[in-house]
mmCIF file of C-alpha atoms (C1' of nucleotides) in Angstrom:
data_model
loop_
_atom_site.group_PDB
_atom_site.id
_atom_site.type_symbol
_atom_site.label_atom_id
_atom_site.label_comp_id
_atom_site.label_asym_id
_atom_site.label_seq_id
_atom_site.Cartn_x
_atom_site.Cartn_y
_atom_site.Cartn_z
ATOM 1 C CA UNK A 6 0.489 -22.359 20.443
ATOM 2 C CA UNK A 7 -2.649 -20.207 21.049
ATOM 3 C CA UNK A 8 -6.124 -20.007 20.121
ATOM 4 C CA UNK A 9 -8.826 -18.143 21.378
ATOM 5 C CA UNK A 10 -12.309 -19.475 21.344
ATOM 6 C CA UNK A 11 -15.694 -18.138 20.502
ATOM 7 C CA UNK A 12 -19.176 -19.128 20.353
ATOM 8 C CA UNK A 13 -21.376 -17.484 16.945
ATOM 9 C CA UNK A 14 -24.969 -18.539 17.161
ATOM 10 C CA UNK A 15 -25.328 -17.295 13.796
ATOM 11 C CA UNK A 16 -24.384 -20.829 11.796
ATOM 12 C CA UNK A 17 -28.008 -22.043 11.336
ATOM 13 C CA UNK A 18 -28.821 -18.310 9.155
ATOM 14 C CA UNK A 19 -25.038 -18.621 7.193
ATOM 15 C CA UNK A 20 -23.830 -21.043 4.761
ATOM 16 C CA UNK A 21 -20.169 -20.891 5.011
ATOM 17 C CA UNK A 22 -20.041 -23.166 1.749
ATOM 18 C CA UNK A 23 -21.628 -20.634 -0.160
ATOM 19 C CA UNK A 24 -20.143 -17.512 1.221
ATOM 20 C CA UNK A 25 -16.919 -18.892 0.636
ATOM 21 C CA UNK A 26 -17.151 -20.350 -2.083
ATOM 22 C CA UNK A 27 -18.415 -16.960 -4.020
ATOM 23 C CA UNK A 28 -15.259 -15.854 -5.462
ATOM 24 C CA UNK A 29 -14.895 -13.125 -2.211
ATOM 25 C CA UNK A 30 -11.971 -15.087 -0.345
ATOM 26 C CA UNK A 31 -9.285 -16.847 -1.387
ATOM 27 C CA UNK A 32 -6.952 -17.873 1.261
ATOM 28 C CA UNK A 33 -9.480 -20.786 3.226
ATOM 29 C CA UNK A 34 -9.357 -24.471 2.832
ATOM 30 C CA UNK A 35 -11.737 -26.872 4.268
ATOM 31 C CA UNK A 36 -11.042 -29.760 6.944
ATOM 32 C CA UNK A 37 -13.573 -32.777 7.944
ATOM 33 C CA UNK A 38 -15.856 -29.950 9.806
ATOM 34 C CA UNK A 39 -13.949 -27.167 9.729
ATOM 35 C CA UNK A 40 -13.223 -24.501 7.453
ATOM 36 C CA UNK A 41 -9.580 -23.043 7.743
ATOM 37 C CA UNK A 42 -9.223 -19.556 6.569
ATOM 38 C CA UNK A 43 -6.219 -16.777 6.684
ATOM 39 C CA UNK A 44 -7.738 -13.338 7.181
ATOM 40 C CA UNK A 45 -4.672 -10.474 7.321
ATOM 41 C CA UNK A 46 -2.542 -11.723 10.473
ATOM 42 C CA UNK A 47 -5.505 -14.082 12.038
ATOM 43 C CA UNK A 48 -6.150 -17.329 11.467
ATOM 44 C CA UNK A 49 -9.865 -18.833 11.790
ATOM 45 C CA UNK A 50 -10.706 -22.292 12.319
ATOM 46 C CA UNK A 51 -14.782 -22.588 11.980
ATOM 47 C CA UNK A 52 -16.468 -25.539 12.793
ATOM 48 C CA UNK A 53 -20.866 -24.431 12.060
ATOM 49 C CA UNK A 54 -21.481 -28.171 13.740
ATOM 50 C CA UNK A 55 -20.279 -26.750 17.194
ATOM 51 C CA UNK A 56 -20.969 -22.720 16.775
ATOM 52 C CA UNK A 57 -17.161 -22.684 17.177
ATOM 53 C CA UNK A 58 -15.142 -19.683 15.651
ATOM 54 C CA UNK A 59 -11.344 -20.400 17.081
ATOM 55 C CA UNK A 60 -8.830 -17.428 16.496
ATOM 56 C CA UNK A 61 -5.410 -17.359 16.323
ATOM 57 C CA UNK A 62 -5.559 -13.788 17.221
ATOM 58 C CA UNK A 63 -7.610 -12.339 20.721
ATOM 59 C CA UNK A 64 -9.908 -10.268 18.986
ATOM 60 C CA UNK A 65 -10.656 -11.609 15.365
ATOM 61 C CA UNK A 66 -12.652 -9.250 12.753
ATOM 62 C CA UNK A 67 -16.220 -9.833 12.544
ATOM 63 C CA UNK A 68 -15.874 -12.018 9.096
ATOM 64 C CA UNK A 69 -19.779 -12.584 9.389
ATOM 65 C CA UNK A 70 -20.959 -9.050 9.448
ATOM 66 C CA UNK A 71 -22.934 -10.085 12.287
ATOM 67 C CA UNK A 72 -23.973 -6.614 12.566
ATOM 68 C CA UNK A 73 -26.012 -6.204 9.221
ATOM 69 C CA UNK A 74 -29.505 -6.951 9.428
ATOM 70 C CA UNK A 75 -29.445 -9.863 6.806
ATOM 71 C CA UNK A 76 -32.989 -9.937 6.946
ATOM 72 C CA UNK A 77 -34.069 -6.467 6.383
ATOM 73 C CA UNK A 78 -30.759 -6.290 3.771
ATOM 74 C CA UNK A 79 -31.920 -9.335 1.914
ATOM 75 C CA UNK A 80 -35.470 -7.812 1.302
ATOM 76 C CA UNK A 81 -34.239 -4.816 0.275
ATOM 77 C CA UNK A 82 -32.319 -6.052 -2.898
ATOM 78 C CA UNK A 83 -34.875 -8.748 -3.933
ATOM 79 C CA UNK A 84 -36.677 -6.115 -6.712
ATOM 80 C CA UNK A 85 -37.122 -8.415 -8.904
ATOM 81 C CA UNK A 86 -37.928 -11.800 -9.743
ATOM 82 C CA UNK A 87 -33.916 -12.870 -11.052
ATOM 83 C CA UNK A 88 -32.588 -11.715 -7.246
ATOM 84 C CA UNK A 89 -35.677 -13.419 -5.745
ATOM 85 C CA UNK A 90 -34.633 -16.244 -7.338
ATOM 86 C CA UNK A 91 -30.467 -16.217 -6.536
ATOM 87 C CA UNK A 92 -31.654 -15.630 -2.786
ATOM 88 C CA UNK A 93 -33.726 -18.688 -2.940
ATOM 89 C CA UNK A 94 -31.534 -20.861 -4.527
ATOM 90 C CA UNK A 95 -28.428 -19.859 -1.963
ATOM 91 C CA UNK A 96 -29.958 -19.080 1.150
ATOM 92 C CA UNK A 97 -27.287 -17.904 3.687
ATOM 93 C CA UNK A 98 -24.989 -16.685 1.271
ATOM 94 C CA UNK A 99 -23.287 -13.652 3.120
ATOM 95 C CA UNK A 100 -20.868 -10.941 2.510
ATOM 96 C CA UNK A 101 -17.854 -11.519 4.716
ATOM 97 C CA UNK A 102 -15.843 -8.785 5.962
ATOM 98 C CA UNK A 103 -12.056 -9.116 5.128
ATOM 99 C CA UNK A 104 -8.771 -7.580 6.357
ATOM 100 C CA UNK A 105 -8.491 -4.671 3.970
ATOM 101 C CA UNK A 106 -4.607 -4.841 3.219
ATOM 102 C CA UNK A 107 -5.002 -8.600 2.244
ATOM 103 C CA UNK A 108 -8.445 -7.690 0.148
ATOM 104 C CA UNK A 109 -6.411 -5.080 -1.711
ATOM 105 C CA UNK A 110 -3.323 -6.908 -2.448
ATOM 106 C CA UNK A 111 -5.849 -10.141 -3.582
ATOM 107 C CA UNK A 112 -7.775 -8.275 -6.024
ATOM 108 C CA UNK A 113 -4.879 -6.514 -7.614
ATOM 109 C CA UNK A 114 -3.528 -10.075 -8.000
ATOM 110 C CA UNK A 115 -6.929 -11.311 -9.637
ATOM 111 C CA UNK A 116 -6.886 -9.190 -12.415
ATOM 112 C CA UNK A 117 -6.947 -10.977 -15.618
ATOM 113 C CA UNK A 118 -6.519 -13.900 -13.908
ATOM 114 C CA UNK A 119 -8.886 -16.882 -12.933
ATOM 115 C CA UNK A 120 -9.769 -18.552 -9.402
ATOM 116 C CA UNK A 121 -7.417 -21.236 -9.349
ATOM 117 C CA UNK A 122 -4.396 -19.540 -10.205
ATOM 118 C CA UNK A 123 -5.557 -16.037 -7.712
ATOM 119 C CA UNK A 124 -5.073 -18.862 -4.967
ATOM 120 C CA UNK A 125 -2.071 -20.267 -5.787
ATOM 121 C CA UNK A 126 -0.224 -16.686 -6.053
ATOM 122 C CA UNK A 127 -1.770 -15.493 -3.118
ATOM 123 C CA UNK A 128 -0.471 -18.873 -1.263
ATOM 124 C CA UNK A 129 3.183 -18.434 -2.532
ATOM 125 C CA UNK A 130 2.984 -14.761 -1.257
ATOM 126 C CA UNK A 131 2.088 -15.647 2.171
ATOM 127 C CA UNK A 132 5.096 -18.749 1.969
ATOM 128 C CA UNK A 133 7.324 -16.155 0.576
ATOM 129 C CA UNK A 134 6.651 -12.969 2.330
ATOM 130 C CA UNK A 135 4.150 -14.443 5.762
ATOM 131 C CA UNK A 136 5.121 -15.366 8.938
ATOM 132 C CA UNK A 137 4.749 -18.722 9.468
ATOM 133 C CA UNK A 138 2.523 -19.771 12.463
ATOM 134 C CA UNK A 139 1.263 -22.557 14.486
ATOM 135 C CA UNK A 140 -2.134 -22.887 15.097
ATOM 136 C CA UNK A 141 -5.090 -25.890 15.864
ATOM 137 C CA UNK A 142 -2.003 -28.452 15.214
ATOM 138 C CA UNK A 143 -1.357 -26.737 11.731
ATOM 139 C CA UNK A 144 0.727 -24.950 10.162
ATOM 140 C CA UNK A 145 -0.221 -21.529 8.581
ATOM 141 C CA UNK A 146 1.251 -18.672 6.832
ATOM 142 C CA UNK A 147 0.290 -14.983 8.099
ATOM 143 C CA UNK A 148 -1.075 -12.512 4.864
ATOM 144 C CA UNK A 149 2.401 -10.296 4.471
ATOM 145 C CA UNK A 150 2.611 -7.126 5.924
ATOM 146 C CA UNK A 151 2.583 -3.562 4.195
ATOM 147 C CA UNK A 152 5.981 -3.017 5.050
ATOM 148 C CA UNK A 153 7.310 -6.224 3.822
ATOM 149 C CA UNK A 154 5.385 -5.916 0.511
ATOM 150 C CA UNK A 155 6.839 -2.384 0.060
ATOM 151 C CA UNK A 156 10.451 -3.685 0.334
ATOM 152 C CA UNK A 157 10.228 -6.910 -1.424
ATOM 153 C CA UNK A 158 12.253 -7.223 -4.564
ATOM 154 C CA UNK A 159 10.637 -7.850 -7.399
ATOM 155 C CA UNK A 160 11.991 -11.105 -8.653
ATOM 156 C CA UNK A 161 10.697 -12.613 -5.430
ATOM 157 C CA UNK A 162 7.313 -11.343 -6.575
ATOM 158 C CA UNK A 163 7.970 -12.720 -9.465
ATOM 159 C CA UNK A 164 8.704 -16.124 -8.478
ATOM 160 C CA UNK A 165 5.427 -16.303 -6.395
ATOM 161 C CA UNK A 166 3.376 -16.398 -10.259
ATOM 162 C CA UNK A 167 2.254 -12.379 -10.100
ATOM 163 C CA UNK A 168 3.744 -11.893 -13.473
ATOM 164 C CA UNK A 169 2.837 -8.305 -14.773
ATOM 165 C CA UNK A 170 1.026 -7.598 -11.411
ATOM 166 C CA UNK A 171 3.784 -7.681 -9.848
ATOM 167 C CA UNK A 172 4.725 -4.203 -9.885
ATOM 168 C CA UNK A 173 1.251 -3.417 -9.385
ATOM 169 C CA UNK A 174 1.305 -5.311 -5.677
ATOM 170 C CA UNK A 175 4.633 -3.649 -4.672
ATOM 171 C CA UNK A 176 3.612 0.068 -5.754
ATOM 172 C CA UNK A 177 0.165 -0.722 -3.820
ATOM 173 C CA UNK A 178 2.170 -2.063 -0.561
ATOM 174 C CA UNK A 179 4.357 1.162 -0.841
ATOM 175 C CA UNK A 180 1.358 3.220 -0.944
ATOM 176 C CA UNK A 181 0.055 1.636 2.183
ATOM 177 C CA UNK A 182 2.937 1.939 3.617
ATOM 178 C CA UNK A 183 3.910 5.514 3.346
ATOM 179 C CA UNK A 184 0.149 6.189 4.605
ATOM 180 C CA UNK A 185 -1.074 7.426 0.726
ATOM 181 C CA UNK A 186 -3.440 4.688 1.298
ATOM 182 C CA UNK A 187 -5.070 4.851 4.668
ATOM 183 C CA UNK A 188 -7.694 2.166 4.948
ATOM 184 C CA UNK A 189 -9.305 3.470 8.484
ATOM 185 C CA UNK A 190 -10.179 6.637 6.267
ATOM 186 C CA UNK A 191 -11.249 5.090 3.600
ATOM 187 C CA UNK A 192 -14.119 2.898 5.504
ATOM 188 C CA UNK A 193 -15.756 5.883 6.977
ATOM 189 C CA UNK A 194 -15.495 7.946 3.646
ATOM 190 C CA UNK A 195 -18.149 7.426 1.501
ATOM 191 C CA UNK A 196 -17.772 5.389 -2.305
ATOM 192 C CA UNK A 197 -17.222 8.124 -4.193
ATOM 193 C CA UNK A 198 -14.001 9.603 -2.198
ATOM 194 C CA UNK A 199 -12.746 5.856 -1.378
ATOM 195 C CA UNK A 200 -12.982 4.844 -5.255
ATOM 196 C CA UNK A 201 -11.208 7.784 -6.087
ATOM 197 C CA UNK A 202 -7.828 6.939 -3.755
ATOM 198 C CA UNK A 203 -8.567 3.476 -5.164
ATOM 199 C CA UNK A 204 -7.871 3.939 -8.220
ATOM 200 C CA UNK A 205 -5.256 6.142 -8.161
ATOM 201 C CA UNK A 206 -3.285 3.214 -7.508
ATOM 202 C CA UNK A 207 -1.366 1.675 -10.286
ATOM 203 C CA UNK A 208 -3.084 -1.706 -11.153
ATOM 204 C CA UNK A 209 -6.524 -0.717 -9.406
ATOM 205 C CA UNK A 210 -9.494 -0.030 -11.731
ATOM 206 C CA UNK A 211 -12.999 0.499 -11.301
ATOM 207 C CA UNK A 212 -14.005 -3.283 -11.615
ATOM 208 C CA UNK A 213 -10.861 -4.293 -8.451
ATOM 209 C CA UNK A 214 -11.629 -0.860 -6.737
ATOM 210 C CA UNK A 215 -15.136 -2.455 -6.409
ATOM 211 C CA UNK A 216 -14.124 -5.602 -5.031
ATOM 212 C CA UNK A 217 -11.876 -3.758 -2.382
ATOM 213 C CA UNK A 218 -14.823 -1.246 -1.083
ATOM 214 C CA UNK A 219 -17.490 -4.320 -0.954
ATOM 215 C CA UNK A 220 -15.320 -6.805 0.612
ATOM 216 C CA UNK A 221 -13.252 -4.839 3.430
ATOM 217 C CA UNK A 222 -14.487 -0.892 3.612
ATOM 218 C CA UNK A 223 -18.292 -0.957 4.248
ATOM 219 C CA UNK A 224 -19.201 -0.246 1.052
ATOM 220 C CA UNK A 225 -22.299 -2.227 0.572
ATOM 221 C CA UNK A 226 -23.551 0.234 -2.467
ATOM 222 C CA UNK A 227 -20.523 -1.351 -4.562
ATOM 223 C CA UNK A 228 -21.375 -3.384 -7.415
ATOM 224 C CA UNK A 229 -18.505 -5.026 -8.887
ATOM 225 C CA UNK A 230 -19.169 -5.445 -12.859
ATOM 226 C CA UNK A 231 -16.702 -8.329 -13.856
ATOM 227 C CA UNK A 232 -17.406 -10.298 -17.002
ATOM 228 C CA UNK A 233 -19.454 -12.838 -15.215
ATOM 229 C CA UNK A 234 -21.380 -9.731 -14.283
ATOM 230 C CA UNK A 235 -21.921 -8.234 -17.679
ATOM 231 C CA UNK A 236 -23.269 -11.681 -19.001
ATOM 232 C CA UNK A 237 -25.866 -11.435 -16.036
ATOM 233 C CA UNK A 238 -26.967 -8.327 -17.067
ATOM 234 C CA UNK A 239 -26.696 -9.113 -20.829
ATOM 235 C CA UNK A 240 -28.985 -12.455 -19.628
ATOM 236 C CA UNK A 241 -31.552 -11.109 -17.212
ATOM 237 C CA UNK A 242 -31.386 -7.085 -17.269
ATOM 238 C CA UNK A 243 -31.453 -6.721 -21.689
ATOM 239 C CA UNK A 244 -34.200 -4.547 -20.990
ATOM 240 C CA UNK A 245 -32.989 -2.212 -17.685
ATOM 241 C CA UNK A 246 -29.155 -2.473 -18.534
ATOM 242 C CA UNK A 247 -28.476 -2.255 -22.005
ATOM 243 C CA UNK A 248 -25.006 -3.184 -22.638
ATOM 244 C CA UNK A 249 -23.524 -3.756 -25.938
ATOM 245 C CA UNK A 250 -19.832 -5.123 -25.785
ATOM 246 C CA UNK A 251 -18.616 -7.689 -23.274
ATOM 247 C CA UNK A 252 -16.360 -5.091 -22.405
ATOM 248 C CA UNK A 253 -17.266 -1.532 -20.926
ATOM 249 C CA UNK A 254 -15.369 1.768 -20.945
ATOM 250 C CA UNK A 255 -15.441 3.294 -17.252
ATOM 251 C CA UNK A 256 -17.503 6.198 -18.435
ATOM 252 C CA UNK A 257 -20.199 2.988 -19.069
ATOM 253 C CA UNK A 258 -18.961 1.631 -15.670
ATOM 254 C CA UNK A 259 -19.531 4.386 -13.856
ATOM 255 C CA UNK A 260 -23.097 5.032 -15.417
ATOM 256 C CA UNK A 261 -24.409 1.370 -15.095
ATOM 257 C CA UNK A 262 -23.110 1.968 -11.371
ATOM 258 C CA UNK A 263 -25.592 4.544 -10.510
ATOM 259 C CA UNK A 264 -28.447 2.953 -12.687
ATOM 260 C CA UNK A 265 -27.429 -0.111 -10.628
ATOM 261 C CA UNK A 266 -27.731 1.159 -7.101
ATOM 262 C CA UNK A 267 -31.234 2.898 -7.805
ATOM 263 C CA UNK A 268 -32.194 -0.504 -8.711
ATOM 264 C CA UNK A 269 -31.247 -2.585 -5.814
ATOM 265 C CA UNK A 270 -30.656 -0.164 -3.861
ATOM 266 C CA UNK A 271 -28.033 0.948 -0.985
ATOM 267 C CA UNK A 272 -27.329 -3.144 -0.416
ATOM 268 C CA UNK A 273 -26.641 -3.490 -4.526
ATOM 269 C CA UNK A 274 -23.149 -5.229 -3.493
ATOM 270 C CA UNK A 275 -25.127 -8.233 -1.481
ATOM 271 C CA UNK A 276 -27.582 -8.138 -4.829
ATOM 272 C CA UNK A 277 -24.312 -9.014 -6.562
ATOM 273 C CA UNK A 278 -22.993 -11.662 -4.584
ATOM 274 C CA UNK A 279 -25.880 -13.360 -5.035
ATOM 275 C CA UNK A 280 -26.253 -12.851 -8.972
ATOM 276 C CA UNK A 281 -22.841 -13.891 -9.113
ATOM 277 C CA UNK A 282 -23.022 -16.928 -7.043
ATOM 278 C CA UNK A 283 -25.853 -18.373 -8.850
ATOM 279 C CA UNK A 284 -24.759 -17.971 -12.825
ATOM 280 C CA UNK A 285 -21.026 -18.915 -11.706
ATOM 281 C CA UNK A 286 -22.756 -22.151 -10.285
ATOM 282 C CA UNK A 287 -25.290 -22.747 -13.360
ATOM 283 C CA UNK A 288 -22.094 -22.893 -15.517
ATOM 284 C CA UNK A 289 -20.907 -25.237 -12.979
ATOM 285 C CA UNK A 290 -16.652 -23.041 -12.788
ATOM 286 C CA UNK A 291 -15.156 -24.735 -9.723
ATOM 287 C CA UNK A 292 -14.242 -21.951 -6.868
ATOM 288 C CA UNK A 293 -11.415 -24.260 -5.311
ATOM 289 C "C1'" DT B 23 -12.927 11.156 -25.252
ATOM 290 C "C1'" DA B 24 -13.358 6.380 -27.115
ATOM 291 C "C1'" DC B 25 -11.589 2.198 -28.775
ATOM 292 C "C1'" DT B 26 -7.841 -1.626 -29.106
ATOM 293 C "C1'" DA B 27 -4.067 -4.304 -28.379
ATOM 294 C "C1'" DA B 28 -0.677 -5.978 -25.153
ATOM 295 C "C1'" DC B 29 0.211 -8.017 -20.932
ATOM 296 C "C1'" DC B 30 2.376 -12.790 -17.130
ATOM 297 C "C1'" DT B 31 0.862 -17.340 -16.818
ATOM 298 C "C1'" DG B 32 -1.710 -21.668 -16.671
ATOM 299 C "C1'" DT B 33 -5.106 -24.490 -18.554
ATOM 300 C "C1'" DA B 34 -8.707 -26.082 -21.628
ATOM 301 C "C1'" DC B 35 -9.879 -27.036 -26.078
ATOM 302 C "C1'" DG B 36 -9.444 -28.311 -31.240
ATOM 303 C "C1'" DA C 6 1.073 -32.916 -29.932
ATOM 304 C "C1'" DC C 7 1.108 -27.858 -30.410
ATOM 305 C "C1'" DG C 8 -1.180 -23.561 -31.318
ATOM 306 C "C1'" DT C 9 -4.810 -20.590 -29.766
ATOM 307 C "C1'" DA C 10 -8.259 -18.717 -26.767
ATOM 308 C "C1'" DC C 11 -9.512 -17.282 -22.540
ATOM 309 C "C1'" DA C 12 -9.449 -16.207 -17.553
ATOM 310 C "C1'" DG C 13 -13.333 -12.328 -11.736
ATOM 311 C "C1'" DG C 14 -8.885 -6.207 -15.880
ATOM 312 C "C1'" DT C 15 -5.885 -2.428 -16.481
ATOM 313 C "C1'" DT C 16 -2.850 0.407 -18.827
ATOM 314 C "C1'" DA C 17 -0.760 2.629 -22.734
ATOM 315 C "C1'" DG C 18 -1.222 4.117 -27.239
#
DNA sequence: TACTAACCTGTACG
DNA sequence: ACGTACAGGTTAG
């Protein structure tokens, strides 16, 4: 067994509660003190009591985007009194910053789909299709790699719950695989170019190509516009948003993307975590 | 180009 | 109980 330990002196500015429960991850669980978490092929054990982050891998990702200025970020998107308000109500709600394969694959699994069941599929795939590993006296199952994706047969996506997506998460593994999707490129490109690879893809739209960039490439401009998104604006932004269906054609997408980002700014995706967080909780939908 | 229905699957609601 | 709607969308027509 190995582990590898470090110290984060971060804990007292995050809220690992919040940031994880915000409908960004999927794959963590949560212990007595510790919060248990797969992240591509690490595992992280993190205890906030101690300022512990234990890895199963020597040189884990930095999940925490300890290199943002969360200060300076967070007072840049609060423009108006609805953000002011999310920020208050969920201080040290953060981004994280995920493996980008297992990001991809999650969100293409999420699509017309719901929290509960996201977890569940993405559990069987890493049964399925993971390595299995030992780590902190627990078992745990490694995200799948691209390769393994690429080759796996379809009824054994099947059987993991993917139904239609299926298809969807082998064609995306493929394209990974064969280098069509390069995710090192894609982080230092800038939204536009990286959202137009994304959604070449079969299965990725505007909405999951969204979720990709903000989560695992750097893009902090992207502004995922889910449902729970459009009811936010329909709520608090009548007046600077106008949207008339609860569904909206991309040419709308893309529009209320731009309006969106000369709003809030160059940090809109934090903006949206936040907006998110907050009217997901006022409804009271359960994130585990 | 713009709008709609269909889509795997599980669960919540009447 | 059993049918229907809906869920962190996308694609095909």
């Amino acid at each position: 067994m190995r582990q590898f330990l470090y110290k984060m002196n971060k804990f007292s500015e995050i809220n690992l509660d919040y940031s994880i429960n915000s409908g960004q991850v999927f794959l963590w669980e949560k212990g007595v003190n510790t919060w248990y978490g797969i992240n591509g092929s690490d595992v992280l054990a993190i205890t906030p009591k101690s300022n512990q982050i234990r890895s199963f891998s020597e040189n884990p990702m930095d999940i925490f985007r300890q290199g943002d200025n969360s200060k300076k970020i967070i007072q840049s998107i609060t423009k108006d009194k609805v953000v002011k308000n999310a920020v208050k109500h969920f201080p040290g709600l953060r981004l994280l910053r995920q493996d980008p394969f297992q990001c991809y694959i999650s969100f293409i699994a999420s699509s017309n789909s719901n929290i509960q069941k996201i977890r569940l599929v993405l559990q069987n795939l890493c049964r399925k299709f993971g390595t299995k590993v030992r780590f902190d006296g627990r078992e745990f199952y490694l995200f799948p790699e691209p390769g393994i994706l690429a080759k796996a047969e379809e009824s054994n996506l099947l059987a993991c719950g993917l139904g239609y997506r299926a298809k969807f998460v082998k064609e995306a593994a493929i394209a990974v695989k064969s280098g069509s999707i390069d995710f090192e490129y894609l982080k230092k490109t800038n939204y536009q170019t990286a959202k137009e690879s994304l959604v070449k893809i079969f299965g990725i739209g505007n909405k999951i190509a969204d979720c990709i960039m903000l989560f695992s490439l750097e893009k902090l401009d992207a502004f995922p516009l889910d449902r729970w998104m459009i009811r936010v604006l329909q709520k608090y932004y009548s007046k600077k948003f106008p949207i008339s269906s609860k569904t909206i054609t991309e040419k709308t997408y893309e529009k209320l993307h731009n309006e969106i980002v000369h709003h809030f700014g160059p940090y809109a995706g934090y903006s949206q975590q936040f907006l998110f967080k907050m009217e997901r909780e006022l409804n009271e939908k359960k994130w585990l």
